[in-house]
Amino acid sequence: MTDWLVELMESLGAPGAGFAVAMENLFPPIPSEVILPLAGFASSRGEMNLLGVLLWTTTGSVVGALALYWIGAMLGRERVLALAARVPLLKVADIDKTEAWFLRHGRKTVFLGRMIPIFRSLISIPAGVERMPLGVFTALTAAGSLIWNTVFVLAGYLLGENWSLVEPYVSFGTNVVIAIVALAVLVFVALRLNERYKGRHAARG
């Protein structure tokens, strides 16, 4: 993975780093915690311009996010509701509540979501489903991505040869997010199963 990234950046420079970040939005196995510090390290060696790296990686983040935004827009609310109706334990009312929440907090979610592992990519899809104004979505995505990218590019720049030390810390944060999501899903399933059990018990009574 690292060898491929090194070759890409050596061939294309900062635009290569931007391309890798755009792909990271669509294919999460290409982690930004590797791409960005590596690009920062290359900048510290004079192989790429630091400002150019920040510009191109942020552009890549926006391009990747826009691709997912349009996937959500093409999917549309009606298809999401139709899919939700087929998912066990999920109700259309759950989607309605989620939609109402996103309409109230969508801007903050898009901005802050760009700085949370896993959600960095996923948040673009509901924004597209809800057809958040494209200009607003792009601006919020660019702002959030610029902060995220700057932190990791500068970390690689300052750490130099030790740029890879960044990845374990981000991986830990990612695992924490996964654990929280898994716990939330388990709680949701338990509550919904309990709700069904009580409903059946009341019907028999």
CSV table of C-alpha atoms in Angstrom, one decimal:
chain,number,residue,atom,x,y,z
A,1,MET,CA,0.0,0.0,0.0
A,2,THR,CA,2.7,2.5,1.0
A,3,ASP,CA,4.8,1.6,-2.0
A,4,TRP,CA,1.9,2.3,-4.3
A,5,LEU,CA,1.4,5.7,-2.7
A,6,VAL,CA,5.0,6.6,-2.9
A,7,GLU,CA,5.1,5.8,-6.6
A,8,LEU,CA,1.9,7.8,-7.1
A,9,MET,CA,3.3,10.8,-5.4
A,10,GLU,CA,6.7,10.5,-7.1
A,11,SER,CA,4.9,10.4,-10.5
A,12,LEU,CA,2.3,13.1,-9.9
A,13,GLY,CA,3.4,15.0,-6.9
A,14,ALA,CA,0.8,16.8,-4.8
A,15,PRO,CA,-2.0,16.0,-7.4
A,16,GLY,CA,-1.2,12.4,-6.8
A,17,ALA,CA,-1.8,12.8,-3.0
A,18,GLY,CA,-5.1,14.6,-3.9
A,19,PHE,CA,-6.1,11.7,-6.2
A,20,ALA,CA,-5.3,9.2,-3.4
A,21,VAL,CA,-7.5,11.1,-0.9
A,22,ALA,CA,-10.4,11.3,-3.4
A,23,MET,CA,-10.2,7.5,-3.7
A,24,GLU,CA,-10.1,7.1,0.1
A,25,ASN,CA,-13.6,8.6,0.2
A,26,LEU,CA,-14.8,5.9,-2.2
A,27,PHE,CA,-12.6,3.0,-1.0
A,28,PRO,CA,-12.0,3.3,2.7
A,29,PRO,CA,-9.3,0.6,2.8
A,30,ILE,CA,-7.0,3.3,1.5
A,31,PRO,CA,-6.6,5.2,4.8
A,32,SER,CA,-6.1,9.0,5.0
A,33,GLU,CA,-4.0,8.4,8.1
A,34,VAL,CA,-1.4,6.9,5.8
A,35,ILE,CA,-1.8,9.2,2.8
A,36,LEU,CA,-1.7,12.5,4.6
A,37,PRO,CA,1.3,12.0,6.9
A,38,LEU,CA,3.3,10.4,4.0
A,39,ALA,CA,2.5,13.5,1.9
A,40,GLY,CA,3.6,15.7,4.8
A,41,PHE,CA,6.9,13.7,5.1
A,42,ALA,CA,7.5,14.1,1.3
A,43,SER,CA,7.0,17.9,1.8
A,44,SER,CA,9.5,18.0,4.6
A,45,ARG,CA,12.1,16.4,2.2
A,46,GLY,CA,11.3,19.1,-0.4
A,47,GLU,CA,9.7,16.7,-2.8
A,48,MET,CA,6.4,18.5,-2.8
A,49,ASN,CA,5.2,22.0,-1.8
A,50,LEU,CA,3.5,21.9,1.6
A,51,LEU,CA,0.8,24.4,0.5
A,52,GLY,CA,0.2,22.5,-2.7
A,53,VAL,CA,-0.2,19.3,-0.7
A,54,LEU,CA,-2.9,20.9,1.5
A,55,LEU,CA,-4.7,22.4,-1.5
A,56,TRP,CA,-4.7,19.2,-3.5
A,57,THR,CA,-5.6,16.8,-0.7
A,58,THR,CA,-8.5,19.1,0.3
A,59,THR,CA,-9.6,19.2,-3.3
A,60,GLY,CA,-9.4,15.4,-3.4
A,61,SER,CA,-11.5,15.2,-0.2
A,62,VAL,CA,-14.2,17.4,-1.8
A,63,VAL,CA,-14.3,15.5,-5.1
A,64,GLY,CA,-14.6,12.2,-3.3
A,65,ALA,CA,-17.4,13.6,-1.0
A,66,LEU,CA,-19.3,15.0,-4.0
A,67,ALA,CA,-19.3,11.6,-5.7
A,68,LEU,CA,-20.9,10.1,-2.6
A,69,TYR,CA,-23.3,13.1,-2.4
A,70,TRP,CA,-24.6,12.4,-5.9
A,71,ILE,CA,-25.0,8.7,-5.1
A,72,GLY,CA,-27.2,9.7,-2.2
A,73,ALA,CA,-29.1,12.2,-4.4
A,74,MET,CA,-29.7,9.5,-7.1
A,75,LEU,CA,-30.8,7.1,-4.4
A,76,GLY,CA,-33.4,9.6,-3.2
A,77,ARG,CA,-35.7,9.6,-0.2
A,78,GLU,CA,-38.3,7.3,-1.6
A,79,ARG,CA,-35.8,4.6,-2.4
A,80,VAL,CA,-34.4,4.9,1.1
A,81,LEU,CA,-37.8,4.6,2.6
A,82,ALA,CA,-38.5,1.5,0.4
A,83,LEU,CA,-35.3,-0.1,1.5
A,84,ALA,CA,-36.0,0.7,5.2
A,85,ALA,CA,-39.3,-1.0,5.0
A,86,ARG,CA,-37.6,-4.2,4.1
A,87,VAL,CA,-35.0,-4.2,6.9
A,88,PRO,CA,-36.0,-6.3,9.9
A,89,LEU,CA,-36.6,-4.3,13.1
A,90,LEU,CA,-36.3,-1.0,11.2
A,91,LYS,CA,-39.4,1.2,10.8
A,92,VAL,CA,-40.1,4.0,8.3
A,93,ALA,CA,-40.7,6.2,11.4
A,94,ASP,CA,-37.0,5.7,12.3
A,95,ILE,CA,-36.1,7.1,8.9
A,96,ASP,CA,-38.5,10.0,9.4
A,97,LYS,CA,-36.9,10.8,12.8
A,98,THR,CA,-33.4,10.6,11.3
A,99,GLU,CA,-34.4,12.9,8.5
A,100,ALA,CA,-35.9,15.4,10.9
A,101,TRP,CA,-32.7,15.3,13.0
A,102,PHE,CA,-30.5,15.8,9.9
A,103,LEU,CA,-32.6,18.7,8.7
A,104,ARG,CA,-32.0,20.4,12.1
A,105,HIS,CA,-28.3,19.5,12.5
A,106,GLY,CA,-27.1,18.6,9.0
A,107,ARG,CA,-24.7,21.5,8.6
A,108,LYS,CA,-22.9,20.8,11.8
A,109,THR,CA,-22.9,17.1,11.1
A,110,VAL,CA,-21.3,17.5,7.6
A,111,PHE,CA,-18.7,19.9,8.9
A,112,LEU,CA,-17.7,17.9,12.1
A,113,GLY,CA,-18.3,14.5,10.3
A,114,ARG,CA,-15.3,15.2,8.1
A,115,MET,CA,-13.1,14.9,11.1
A,116,ILE,CA,-14.5,11.6,12.4
A,117,PRO,CA,-13.1,8.3,11.1
A,118,ILE,CA,-15.6,6.2,9.1
A,119,PHE,CA,-18.3,9.0,9.1
A,120,ARG,CA,-15.9,11.1,7.0
A,121,SER,CA,-17.1,9.4,3.9
A,122,LEU,CA,-20.6,8.1,5.0
A,123,ILE,CA,-21.9,11.5,5.9
A,124,SER,CA,-22.0,12.6,2.3
A,125,ILE,CA,-24.7,10.1,1.4
A,126,PRO,CA,-27.5,11.4,3.7
A,127,ALA,CA,-26.5,14.9,2.7
A,128,GLY,CA,-27.2,13.9,-0.9
A,129,VAL,CA,-30.4,12.1,0.0
A,130,GLU,CA,-31.7,15.2,1.7
A,131,ARG,CA,-30.4,17.4,-1.2
A,132,MET,CA,-28.5,19.7,1.1
A,133,PRO,CA,-27.8,22.8,-1.1
A,134,LEU,CA,-24.7,21.9,-3.1
A,135,GLY,CA,-22.8,25.1,-2.4
A,136,VAL,CA,-23.3,24.7,1.4
A,137,PHE,CA,-22.3,21.0,1.3
A,138,THR,CA,-19.2,21.8,-0.7
A,139,ALA,CA,-18.1,24.7,1.6
A,140,LEU,CA,-18.7,22.7,4.8
A,141,THR,CA,-16.9,19.7,3.4
A,142,ALA,CA,-14.0,21.8,2.2
A,143,ALA,CA,-13.7,23.5,5.6
A,144,GLY,CA,-13.9,20.3,7.6
A,145,SER,CA,-11.5,18.4,5.3
A,146,LEU,CA,-9.0,21.3,5.4
A,147,ILE,CA,-8.8,21.0,9.2
A,148,TRP,CA,-8.4,17.2,9.1
A,149,ASN,CA,-5.9,17.2,6.3
A,150,THR,CA,-3.8,20.0,7.8
A,151,VAL,CA,-3.5,18.2,11.1
A,152,PHE,CA,-2.2,15.0,9.5
A,153,VAL,CA,-0.1,16.6,6.8
A,154,LEU,CA,1.7,18.8,9.4
A,155,ALA,CA,2.1,15.7,11.7
A,156,GLY,CA,3.9,13.9,8.9
A,157,TYR,CA,5.9,17.1,8.1
A,158,LEU,CA,7.1,17.5,11.7
A,159,LEU,CA,7.7,13.9,12.4
A,160,GLY,CA,9.8,13.3,9.3
A,161,GLU,CA,11.1,9.8,9.1
A,162,ASN,CA,8.7,8.8,12.0
A,163,TRP,CA,5.6,9.9,10.0
A,164,SER,CA,4.1,6.3,10.4
A,165,LEU,CA,3.7,6.9,14.1
A,166,VAL,CA,0.5,8.8,13.3
A,167,GLU,CA,-1.4,5.7,12.0
A,168,PRO,CA,-1.6,3.7,15.3
A,169,TYR,CA,-3.2,6.6,17.1
A,170,VAL,CA,-5.8,7.1,14.4
A,171,SER,CA,-6.5,3.4,14.2
A,172,PHE,CA,-7.2,3.4,17.9
A,173,GLY,CA,-9.7,6.3,17.4
A,174,THR,CA,-11.3,4.4,14.5
A,175,ASN,CA,-11.7,1.3,16.7
A,176,VAL,CA,-13.4,3.4,19.4
A,177,VAL,CA,-15.8,4.8,16.8
A,178,ILE,CA,-16.6,1.3,15.6
A,179,ALA,CA,-17.2,0.1,19.2
A,180,ILE,CA,-19.5,3.0,19.9
A,181,VAL,CA,-21.5,2.3,16.7
A,182,ALA,CA,-21.7,-1.4,17.4
A,183,LEU,CA,-22.9,-0.7,20.9
A,184,ALA,CA,-25.6,1.7,19.6
A,185,VAL,CA,-26.8,-0.9,17.1
A,186,LEU,CA,-27.0,-3.6,19.9
A,187,VAL,CA,-29.0,-1.2,22.1
A,188,PHE,CA,-31.3,-0.4,19.2
A,189,VAL,CA,-31.9,-4.1,18.4
A,190,ALA,CA,-32.5,-4.9,22.0
A,191,LEU,CA,-35.0,-2.1,22.5
A,192,ARG,CA,-36.8,-3.0,19.3
A,193,LEU,CA,-37.0,-6.7,20.2
A,194,ASN,CA,-38.3,-5.8,23.7
A,195,GLU,CA,-40.9,-3.6,22.0
A,196,ARG,CA,-42.1,-6.4,19.9
A,197,TYR,CA,-42.2,-8.8,22.8
A,198,LYS,CA,-44.3,-6.5,24.8
A,199,GLY,CA,-46.6,-5.9,21.9
A,200,ARG,CA,-47.2,-9.6,21.4
A,201,HIS,CA,-47.7,-10.2,25.1
A,202,ALA,CA,-50.3,-7.4,25.3
A,203,ALA,CA,-52.1,-8.8,22.2
A,204,ARG,CA,-52.4,-12.2,23.9
A,205,GLY,CA,-53.5,-10.7,27.2
